[in-house]
Amino acid sequence: RIQISLNTFESLPEPGSDLKLMTYLHVREDAIQLFGFSDDRERDVFLGLISVSGIGPRLAQTILSGIKVTELVSAIAGEQTERLTRISGIGKKTAQRLVVELKEKFTGMGLLEDVQVSPQAPALSYMEEEALMALMALGYKRPAAEKALRRVRKTAEAKTIEELIKLTLQAI
């Protein structure tokens, strides 16, 4: 039983195909857990995450399920704590700790090479966050839904969440 992130799950081949996963064995007094990763880079980021105080293997796996590895590394390189707090289980202090402790580690591990640090996009409002969750519940991928929401923000003024969702669905 290998625990994997959603990103690794999405990269799995068709059933019956050959598969190669990088793994990490976590041994505790009361449990032995095996974590799987689609590539070395994801495993290296996982190892960096669990080295941060307060981040265990389960939370690290949750982080990797909530954001793509390249986006996580870019957010840490760009010190975008606001982006990190959008991940389930990550508060403001944990996001700050991740940036402080991992920026140097990731540089030493060579993970920050070739990383494009994009300017931080303005944070989504409460109404936009609610609309985003509704769009994701409808099956839209987060990046596409966020992009459409930001387009709608620039062109239209929605007064309710329902109106915002409707406008965004038209923009997708």
Backbone as ProteinMPNN parsed JSONL, in Angstrom:
{"seq_chain_A": "RIQISLNTFESLPEPGSDLKLMTYLHVREDAIQLFGFSDDRERDVFLGLISVSGIGPRLAQTILSGIKVTELVSAIAGEQTERLTRISGIGKKTAQRLVVELKEKFTGMGLLEDVQVSPQAPALSYMEEEALMALMALGYKRPAAEKALRRVRKTAEAKTIEELIKLTLQAI", "coords_chain_A": {"N_chain_A": [[0.842, -1.174, 0.0], [0.96, 1.849, -1.144], [1.175, 5.242, -0.505], [0.15, 7.991, -2.37], [0.401, 11.227, -3.962], [-2.126, 13.452, -5.319], [-1.161, 14.553, -7.661], [0.727, 12.653, -8.511], [-1.019, 10.532, -8.862], [-2.548, 11.467, -11.029], [-0.663, 11.224, -13.019], [-0.383, 8.562, -13.485], [-0.096, 5.607, -15.533], [-2.212, 3.792, -17.886], [-4.275, 1.158, -16.496], [-2.642, -1.959, -15.966], [-0.382, -1.323, -17.344], [3.225, -0.904, -17.307], [4.861, 0.482, -14.469], [6.762, 2.889, -12.742], [7.712, 3.999, -9.664], [9.142, 6.395, -7.485], [10.149, 5.956, -4.163], [9.559, 6.474, -0.615], [10.27, 5.348, 2.541], [8.729, 5.554, 5.557], [9.319, 5.259, 8.894], [7.862, 4.76, 11.973], [7.283, 4.522, 15.528], [4.803, 3.28, 15.851], [3.923, 2.692, 13.292], [4.532, 1.81, 9.86], [5.062, 3.399, 6.906], [4.66, 3.749, 3.393], [5.52, 5.889, 0.858], [4.82, 7.082, -2.384], [6.13, 8.44, -5.47], [5.976, 10.234, -8.561], [8.319, 11.038, -9.791], [11.864, 11.793, -9.29], [12.182, 14.474, -8.565], [9.738, 15.221, -7.333], [9.856, 13.53, -5.114], [12.172, 14.56, -3.86], [11.279, 17.133, -3.177], [9.274, 16.413, -1.387], [10.869, 15.252, 0.644], [12.229, 17.542, 1.444], [10.057, 19.011, 2.431], [9.2, 17.432, 4.655], [11.307, 17.851, 6.307], [10.926, 20.24, 7.48], [10.028, 21.757, 10.502], [7.083, 20.709, 12.11], [5.863, 19.753, 9.857], [4.725, 16.815, 8.765], [4.84, 13.529, 7.157], [2.221, 13.003, 6.14], [1.012, 15.585, 5.937], [2.839, 16.72, 4.188], [2.313, 15.171, 1.938], [-0.306, 15.977, 1.488], [0.159, 18.647, 0.827], [1.571, 18.299, -1.579], [-0.49, 17.254, -3.029], [-2.142, 19.379, -3.292], [-0.943, 21.28, -4.87], [1.025, 21.697, -7.792], [4.348, 20.418, -8.209], [6.228, 22.103, -9.505], [4.918, 24.572, -9.258], [4.848, 24.83, -6.476], [7.584, 24.971, -5.822], [8.211, 27.288, -7.224], [6.551, 29.125, -5.864], [7.755, 29.094, -3.365], [10.321, 29.999, -4.023], [9.638, 32.553, -4.885], [8.692, 33.587, -2.562], [5.936, 33.522, -1.976], [3.788, 33.486, 0.163], [1.066, 33.793, 0.418], [0.016, 32.304, -1.686], [0.712, 29.753, -0.833], [-0.857, 29.469, 1.452], [-3.312, 28.823, 0.46], [-3.428, 26.144, 0.226], [-4.772, 23.226, 1.592], [-4.608, 22.844, 5.083], [-2.421, 24.465, 5.509], [-1.406, 27.209, 7.181], [-0.842, 30.756, 7.755], [1.535, 31.117, 9.32], [2.804, 28.616, 8.995], [3.205, 28.641, 6.252], [5.019, 30.761, 6.028], [7.144, 29.636, 7.459], [7.751, 27.493, 5.777], [8.725, 28.862, 3.503], [10.979, 30.221, 4.574], [12.576, 28.076, 5.59], [12.82, 26.327, 3.41], [13.676, 27.634, 1.075], [16.469, 28.047, 0.999], [17.317, 25.359, 1.27], [16.2, 24.187, -1.042], [17.613, 25.575, -2.962], [20.203, 24.614, -2.498], [19.75, 21.961, -3.176], [19.426, 22.149, -5.842], [16.917, 22.556, -6.879], [15.797, 25.001, -7.458], [16.853, 25.882, -9.793], [16.23, 26.932, -13.081], [13.694, 27.822, -12.431], [10.907, 29.756, -12.912], [10.056, 32.682, -11.504], [7.102, 33.991, -11.042], [5.319, 37.098, -11.04], [3.413, 37.801, -8.145], [0.072, 36.979, -8.274], [-2.879, 38.906, -7.727], [-4.63, 38.252, -4.701], [-7.442, 36.033, -4.419], [-10.762, 37.083, -3.812], [-13.136, 36.545, -1.098], [-15.58, 35.814, -2.242], [-14.726, 35.037, -4.787], [-13.089, 32.862, -4.112], [-15.031, 31.095, -3.113], [-16.539, 30.709, -5.436], [-14.566, 29.482, -6.97], [-14.199, 27.049, -5.577], [-16.712, 25.929, -6.071], [-16.613, 25.634, -8.86], [-14.529, 23.796, -9.084], [-15.751, 21.66, -7.833], [-17.547, 21.081, -9.779], [-15.956, 19.848, -11.564], [-13.952, 21.185, -12.93], [-10.512, 21.956, -13.488], [-8.276, 23.384, -11.104], [-6.262, 25.388, -11.973], [-7.31, 26.236, -14.49], [-9.843, 27.175, -13.76], [-9.155, 29.235, -11.965], [-7.804, 30.957, -13.698], [-9.875, 31.704, -15.45], [-11.571, 32.964, -13.589], [-9.998, 35.164, -12.878], [-9.911, 36.487, -15.325], [-12.61, 37.179, -15.574], [-12.803, 38.878, -13.391], [-11.45, 41.115, -14.313], [-13.055, 42.022, -16.381], [-15.817, 42.102, -15.709], [-18.324, 42.922, -13.253], [-19.411, 41.129, -10.729], [-22.119, 40.609, -8.544], [-23.052, 38.649, -6.867], [-22.243, 35.322, -5.681], [-23.341, 33.329, -7.264], [-23.799, 34.709, -9.662], [-21.173, 35.311, -10.337], [-20.146, 32.727, -10.74], [-21.672, 31.967, -12.955], [-20.803, 33.867, -14.897], [-18.123, 33.129, -15.015], [-18.265, 30.49, -15.929], [-19.126, 30.998, -18.501], [-16.844, 32.168, -19.459], [-15.012, 30.156, -19.548]], "CA_chain_A": [[0.0, 0.0, 0.0], [1.78, 3.047, -1.31], [0.396, 6.475, -0.486], [0.628, 8.894, -3.409], [-0.293, 12.515, -4.064], [-3.029, 13.553, -6.47], [-0.349, 14.816, -8.857], [1.255, 11.361, -8.945], [-2.173, 9.761, -9.329], [-2.904, 11.946, -12.361], [0.367, 10.839, -13.994], [-0.332, 7.099, -13.605], [-0.482, 5.094, -16.854], [-3.408, 2.946, -17.946], [-4.149, -0.09, -15.717], [-1.967, -3.046, -16.661], [0.882, -0.828, -17.901], [4.355, -0.869, -16.379], [4.89, 1.699, -13.676], [7.932, 3.058, -11.891], [7.528, 5.039, -8.664], [10.181, 6.635, -6.506], [9.473, 5.744, -2.876], [10.148, 6.878, 0.652], [9.752, 4.53, 3.63], [8.687, 6.317, 6.807], [9.182, 4.32, 10.013], [7.549, 5.331, 13.281], [7.093, 3.506, 16.565], [3.531, 2.584, 15.717], [3.507, 2.473, 11.902], [5.482, 1.878, 8.749], [4.318, 3.934, 5.769], [5.397, 3.838, 2.141], [5.021, 6.983, 0.031], [5.283, 6.956, -3.763], [6.241, 9.692, -6.222], [6.106, 9.998, -9.994], [9.703, 11.279, -10.221], [12.825, 12.156, -8.242], [11.965, 15.861, -8.133], [8.637, 15.23, -6.372], [10.358, 12.913, -3.878], [13.089, 15.507, -3.226], [10.463, 18.185, -2.563], [8.653, 15.762, -0.23], [11.894, 15.148, 1.688], [12.424, 18.9, 1.945], [8.879, 19.383, 3.22], [9.156, 16.762, 5.963], [12.411, 18.343, 7.132], [10.46, 21.469, 8.134], [9.356, 21.427, 11.766], [5.633, 20.813, 12.031], [5.369, 19.125, 8.624], [4.939, 15.374, 8.737], [4.639, 12.936, 5.838], [0.836, 13.164, 5.652], [0.812, 16.971, 5.525], [3.652, 16.912, 2.989], [1.557, 14.55, 0.851], [-1.442, 16.867, 1.245], [0.697, 19.81, 0.117], [1.861, 17.881, -2.954], [-1.766, 17.015, -3.705], [-2.82, 20.655, -3.463], [-0.21, 22.176, -5.766], [2.033, 20.994, -8.598], [5.701, 20.581, -7.67], [6.848, 23.303, -10.077], [4.259, 25.729, -8.663], [5.287, 24.906, -5.087], [8.968, 25.45, -5.824], [8.142, 28.686, -7.666], [5.966, 29.91, -4.772], [8.773, 29.213, -2.312], [11.371, 30.871, -4.556], [9.103, 33.907, -4.945], [8.209, 33.922, -1.227], [4.506, 33.768, -2.13], [3.113, 32.808, 1.265], [-0.38, 33.827, 0.157], [-0.274, 31.152, -2.559], [0.857, 28.544, -0.028], [-1.949, 29.35, 2.42], [-4.491, 28.274, -0.217], [-3.35, 24.69, 0.316], [-5.429, 22.711, 2.796], [-3.723, 22.513, 6.195], [-1.298, 25.404, 5.592], [-1.758, 28.542, 7.656], [0.121, 31.812, 7.45], [2.83, 30.855, 9.969], [3.425, 27.449, 8.356], [3.653, 29.086, 4.929], [6.238, 31.551, 6.241], [8.191, 28.7, 7.852], [8.128, 26.761, 4.565], [9.564, 29.73, 2.667], [12.256, 30.472, 5.248], [13.397, 26.882, 5.726], [13.024, 25.561, 2.178], [14.298, 28.392, -0.017], [17.897, 27.731, 1.001], [17.471, 23.923, 1.007], [15.899, 23.924, -2.446], [18.733, 26.112, -3.733], [21.285, 23.64, -2.335], [19.389, 20.713, -3.86], [19.318, 22.427, -7.274], [15.511, 22.579, -7.301], [15.396, 26.342, -7.874], [17.384, 26.164, -11.115], [15.209, 26.947, -14.139], [12.371, 28.163, -11.896], [10.418, 31.074, -13.281], [9.308, 33.29, -10.415], [6.134, 34.9, -11.634], [4.826, 38.057, -10.062], [2.29, 37.249, -7.399], [-1.24, 37.434, -8.716], [-3.666, 39.376, -6.594], [-5.373, 37.193, -4.023], [-8.859, 35.934, -4.728], [-11.651, 37.532, -2.743], [-13.933, 35.47, -0.515], [-16.572, 35.401, -3.229], [-14.005, 34.328, -5.847], [-12.683, 31.569, -3.55], [-16.234, 30.256, -3.072], [-16.841, 30.349, -6.831], [-13.521, 28.542, -7.374], [-14.536, 25.741, -4.993], [-17.879, 25.411, -6.794], [-16.162, 25.217, -10.192], [-13.755, 22.57, -8.913], [-16.728, 20.61, -7.539], [-18.172, 20.747, -11.064], [-15.003, 19.067, -12.347], [-12.93, 22.001, -13.586], [-9.204, 21.964, -12.836], [-8.036, 24.637, -10.389], [-5.608, 26.442, -12.753], [-8.214, 26.766, -15.514], [-10.903, 27.919, -13.085], [-8.56, 30.477, -11.456], [-7.526, 31.822, -14.84], [-11.158, 32.245, -15.902], [-12.03, 33.904, -12.559], [-9.204, 36.396, -12.981], [-10.383, 37.169, -16.538], [-13.918, 37.757, -15.259], [-12.544, 39.979, -12.458], [-11.013, 42.28, -15.086], [-14.039, 42.482, -17.357], [-17.198, 42.212, -15.234], [-18.539, 43.114, -11.824], [-20.454, 40.237, -10.236], [-22.604, 41.02, -7.231], [-23.303, 37.458, -6.059], [-21.427, 34.161, -6.042], [-24.015, 32.667, -8.389], [-23.531, 35.512, -10.859], [-19.754, 35.129, -10.635], [-19.993, 31.382, -11.303], [-22.265, 32.003, -14.295], [-19.893, 34.597, -15.772], [-16.9, 32.345, -15.167], [-18.591, 29.346, -16.799], [-19.167, 31.523, -19.865], [-15.477, 32.521, -19.845], [-14.174, 28.956, -19.662]], "C_chain_A": [[0.888, 1.238, 0.0], [0.864, 4.263, -1.329], [1.006, 7.434, -1.498], [-0.172, 10.185, -3.379], [-1.237, 12.475, -5.261], [-2.257, 13.806, -7.76], [0.25, 13.527, -9.399], [0.132, 10.509, -9.509], [-2.553, 10.151, -10.757], [-1.894, 11.522, -13.422], [0.466, 9.326, -14.183], [-0.747, 6.663, -15.009], [-1.765, 4.259, -16.75], [-3.191, 1.697, -17.095], [-3.547, -1.208, -16.578], [-0.64, -2.633, -17.274], [1.979, -0.888, -16.845], [4.4, 0.495, -15.704], [6.15, 1.721, -12.84], [7.66, 4.237, -10.964], [8.787, 5.166, -7.817], [9.486, 6.512, -5.153], [10.268, 6.308, -1.713], [9.476, 6.035, 1.73], [9.865, 5.328, 4.919], [8.393, 5.347, 7.948], [8.953, 5.108, 11.294], [7.414, 4.189, 14.27], [5.877, 2.642, 16.296], [3.105, 2.297, 14.275], [4.699, 2.513, 10.951], [4.66, 2.296, 7.536], [5.227, 4.036, 4.564], [4.736, 4.908, 1.273], [5.633, 6.855, -1.361], [5.211, 8.28, -4.509], [6.499, 9.381, -7.689], [7.534, 10.213, -10.491], [10.578, 11.697, -9.037], [12.574, 13.555, -7.696], [10.847, 15.931, -7.087], [9.086, 14.61, -5.042], [11.298, 13.861, -3.139], [12.33, 16.641, -2.536], [9.777, 17.641, -1.309], [9.652, 15.681, 0.927], [12.213, 16.516, 2.285], [11.275, 19.32, 2.846], [8.895, 18.732, 4.599], [10.322, 17.17, 6.858], [12.03, 19.623, 7.879], [9.714, 21.083, 9.402], [7.856, 21.675, 11.632], [5.023, 20.204, 10.784], [5.737, 17.648, 8.661], [4.657, 14.836, 7.345], [3.218, 13.117, 5.287], [0.567, 14.585, 5.178], [1.63, 17.268, 4.269], [2.931, 16.33, 1.769], [0.334, 15.403, 0.489], [-0.992, 18.106, 0.467], [0.95, 19.454, -1.342], [0.594, 17.552, -3.74], [-2.465, 18.33, -4.031], [-2.151, 21.607, -4.429], [0.806, 21.349, -6.547], [3.424, 21.333, -8.052], [6.346, 21.857, -8.2], [6.237, 24.573, -9.499], [4.695, 25.927, -7.211], [6.693, 25.488, -5.008], [9.005, 26.926, -6.231], [7.583, 29.586, -6.567], [6.971, 30.112, -3.646], [9.893, 30.14, -2.773], [10.919, 32.331, -4.571], [8.534, 34.4, -3.626], [6.728, 34.289, -1.237], [3.716, 32.995, -1.066], [1.604, 32.77, 1.063], [-0.793, 32.638, -0.711], [-0.233, 29.859, -1.747], [-0.3, 28.363, 0.954], [-3.244, 28.847, 1.783], [-4.525, 26.752, -0.178], [-3.955, 24.249, 1.638], [-4.388, 22.352, 3.86], [-2.555, 23.455, 6.379], [-1.818, 26.776, 5.999], [-0.642, 29.522, 7.34], [1.505, 31.527, 8.049], [3.548, 29.675, 9.333], [3.951, 27.823, 6.981], [4.949, 29.885, 5.047], [7.409, 30.641, 6.604], [8.673, 27.909, 6.632], [9.072, 27.595, 3.707], [10.942, 29.898, 3.285], [13.147, 29.229, 5.236], [13.707, 26.195, 4.394], [13.724, 26.327, 1.066], [15.788, 28.051, -0.127], [18.143, 26.248, 0.68], [17.253, 23.608, -0.459], [17.001, 24.458, -3.351], [19.899, 25.12, -3.691], [21.023, 22.336, -3.067], [19.287, 20.906, -5.38], [17.883, 22.488, -7.781], [15.069, 23.941, -7.812], [15.994, 26.746, -9.221], [16.237, 26.064, -12.116], [13.813, 27.244, -13.619], [12.051, 29.589, -12.3], [9.607, 31.608, -12.108], [8.38, 34.321, -11.039], [5.689, 35.907, -10.587], [3.559, 37.505, -9.407], [0.986, 37.854, -7.896], [-2.016, 37.929, -7.516], [-4.485, 38.241, -5.994], [-6.835, 37.21, -4.439], [-9.664, 36.42, -3.537], [-12.405, 36.331, -2.188], [-14.921, 34.921, -1.539], [-15.905, 34.599, -4.361], [-13.543, 32.952, -5.367], [-13.865, 30.6, -3.515], [-16.604, 29.789, -4.48], [-15.833, 29.324, -7.338], [-13.82, 27.144, -6.849], [-15.727, 25.116, -5.713], [-17.473, 24.904, -8.179], [-15.357, 23.921, -10.118], [-14.685, 21.405, -8.6], [-17.453, 20.169, -8.808], [-17.215, 19.995, -11.994], [-13.945, 19.869, -13.077], [-11.64, 21.951, -12.788], [-8.952, 23.346, -12.24], [-7.364, 25.705, -11.259], [-6.533, 27.068, -13.805], [-9.307, 27.621, -14.887], [-10.365, 29.252, -12.546], [-8.318, 31.462, -12.584], [-8.809, 32.484, -15.336], [-11.701, 33.261, -14.89], [-11.284, 35.23, -12.646], [-9.594, 37.197, -14.224], [-11.707, 37.877, -16.266], [-13.745, 38.961, -14.337], [-12.209, 41.252, -13.226], [-12.127, 42.868, -15.941], [-15.438, 42.723, -16.809], [-17.244, 42.369, -13.722], [-19.71, 42.248, -11.377], [-20.836, 40.655, -8.823], [-22.878, 39.84, -6.3], [-22.381, 36.333, -6.525], [-22.022, 33.468, -7.256], [-23.741, 33.39, -9.702], [-22.077, 35.332, -11.296], [-19.507, 33.759, -11.271], [-20.516, 31.36, -12.731], [-21.342, 32.698, -15.295], [-18.617, 33.799, -16.052], [-17.131, 31.142, -16.082], [-18.647, 29.792, -18.257], [-17.766, 31.83, -20.37], [-14.588, 31.294, -20.07], [-14.274, 28.366, -21.058]], "O_chain_A": [[1.48, 1.608, 1.014], [-0.108, 4.305, -2.082], [2.214, 7.667, -1.498], [-1.278, 10.233, -2.841], [-1.158, 11.581, -6.103], [-2.649, 13.332, -8.826], [0.282, 13.323, -10.612], [0.311, 9.836, -10.524], [-2.843, 9.292, -11.59], [-2.232, 11.465, -14.605], [1.302, 8.853, -14.954], [-1.636, 7.264, -15.611], [-2.313, 4.059, -15.666], [-2.063, 1.22, -16.974], [-3.895, -1.376, -17.747], [0.148, -3.487, -17.68], [1.703, -0.919, -15.645], [4.03, 1.514, -16.286], [6.561, 0.698, -12.293], [7.407, 5.349, -11.427], [9.421, 4.167, -7.474], [8.336, 6.93, -5.017], [11.465, 6.579, -1.812], [8.249, 6.01, 1.824], [10.958, 5.728, 5.322], [7.35, 4.694, 7.965], [9.729, 5.993, 11.654], [7.429, 3.02, 13.885], [5.91, 1.426, 16.486], [2.041, 1.719, 14.053], [5.716, 3.156, 11.21], [3.685, 1.636, 7.179], [6.408, 4.363, 4.684], [3.54, 4.839, 0.989], [6.819, 6.555, -1.501], [4.362, 9.126, -4.23], [7.154, 8.394, -8.021], [7.925, 9.635, -11.505], [10.086, 11.922, -7.932], [12.734, 13.794, -6.499], [10.986, 16.616, -6.073], [8.737, 15.11, -3.972], [11.231, 13.958, -1.913], [12.697, 17.06, -1.438], [9.706, 18.327, -0.29], [9.312, 16.008, 2.064], [12.441, 16.635, 3.489], [11.491, 19.915, 3.902], [8.635, 19.397, 5.602], [10.32, 16.862, 8.05], [12.731, 20.04, 8.801], [8.869, 20.189, 9.384], [7.421, 22.703, 11.114], [3.8, 20.141, 10.658], [6.911, 17.283, 8.597], [4.28, 15.591, 6.45], [3.043, 13.359, 4.092], [-0.044, 14.777, 4.127], [1.167, 17.987, 3.384], [2.941, 16.93, 0.695], [-0.012, 15.53, -0.685], [-1.685, 18.556, -0.446], [0.588, 20.213, -2.241], [0.601, 17.569, -4.971], [-3.289, 18.387, -4.945], [-2.726, 22.638, -4.779], [1.382, 20.402, -6.01], [3.635, 22.412, -7.5], [6.945, 22.612, -7.435], [6.949, 25.551, -9.27], [4.888, 27.059, -6.767], [6.954, 26.393, -4.215], [9.746, 27.716, -5.646], [8.084, 30.691, -6.358], [7.028, 31.184, -3.044], [10.364, 30.976, -2.001], [11.71, 33.235, -4.306], [7.963, 35.488, -3.557], [6.315, 35.249, -0.586], [3.069, 31.989, -1.358], [0.94, 31.825, 1.489], [-1.844, 32.038, -0.484], [-1.058, 28.968, -1.955], [-0.684, 27.233, 1.258], [-4.178, 28.483, 2.497], [-5.54, 26.142, -0.514], [-3.676, 24.838, 2.683], [-3.414, 21.652, 3.58], [-1.766, 23.279, 7.308], [-2.568, 27.418, 5.263], [0.369, 29.165, 6.736], [2.521, 31.677, 7.371], [4.764, 29.718, 9.147], [5.025, 27.373, 6.584], [5.869, 29.701, 4.25], [8.527, 30.837, 6.127], [9.873, 27.683, 6.476], [10.096, 27.099, 3.237], [11.956, 29.737, 2.607], [14.332, 29.315, 4.912], [14.746, 25.55, 4.261], [14.318, 25.705, 0.186], [16.295, 27.797, -1.22], [19.053, 25.914, -0.079], [18.02, 22.855, -1.059], [17.294, 23.866, -4.389], [20.507, 24.823, -4.72], [21.956, 21.677, -3.525], [19.086, 19.941, -6.117], [17.656, 22.472, -8.991], [14.071, 24.035, -8.526], [15.687, 27.82, -9.739], [15.374, 25.195, -11.994], [12.833, 26.947, -14.303], [12.832, 30.509, -12.057], [8.574, 31.037, -11.759], [8.813, 35.376, -11.501], [5.683, 35.611, -9.392], [2.751, 36.833, -10.046], [0.819, 39.073, -7.934], [-1.834, 37.428, -6.406], [-4.974, 37.371, -6.715], [-7.393, 38.257, -4.768], [-9.287, 36.192, -2.387], [-12.326, 35.232, -2.737], [-15.074, 33.707, -1.679], [-16.457, 33.604, -4.831], [-13.596, 31.982, -6.123], [-13.718, 29.424, -3.848], [-16.94, 28.624, -4.69], [-16.203, 28.396, -8.057], [-13.708, 26.164, -7.586], [-15.75, 23.906, -5.941], [-17.944, 23.854, -8.617], [-15.484, 23.054, -10.981], [-14.443, 20.283, -9.046], [-17.915, 19.033, -8.907], [-17.608, 19.557, -13.075], [-13.115, 19.291, -13.778], [-11.664, 21.908, -11.558], [-9.367, 24.357, -12.806], [-7.846, 26.837, -11.289], [-6.537, 28.286, -13.987], [-9.658, 28.673, -15.42], [-11.034, 30.28, -12.656], [-8.591, 32.654, -12.448], [-8.827, 33.684, -15.609], [-12.232, 34.3, -15.282], [-11.883, 36.296, -12.502], [-9.61, 38.427, -14.195], [-11.905, 39.023, -16.671], [-14.455, 39.957, -14.479], [-12.631, 42.342, -12.841], [-12.146, 44.072, -16.199], [-16.19, 43.495, -17.405], [-16.312, 41.99, -13.013], [-20.868, 42.591, -11.617], [-19.98, 41.01, -8.012], [-22.931, 40.01, -5.082], [-21.814, 36.386, -7.617], [-21.299, 33.067, -8.168], [-23.483, 32.759, -10.727], [-21.791, 35.216, -12.487], [-18.746, 33.647, -12.232], [-19.875, 30.798, -13.62], [-21.12, 32.198, -16.398], [-18.102, 33.795, -17.17], [-16.283, 30.819, -16.914], [-18.255, 29.041, -19.15], [-17.514, 31.762, -21.573], [-13.539, 31.388, -20.708], [-13.64, 27.351, -21.346]]}, "name": "protein", "num_of_chains": 1, "seq": "RIQISLNTFESLPEPGSDLKLMTYLHVREDAIQLFGFSDDRERDVFLGLISVSGIGPRLAQTILSGIKVTELVSAIAGEQTERLTRISGIGKKTAQRLVVELKEKFTGMGLLEDVQVSPQAPALSYMEEEALMALMALGYKRPAAEKALRRVRKTAEAKTIEELIKLTLQAI"}
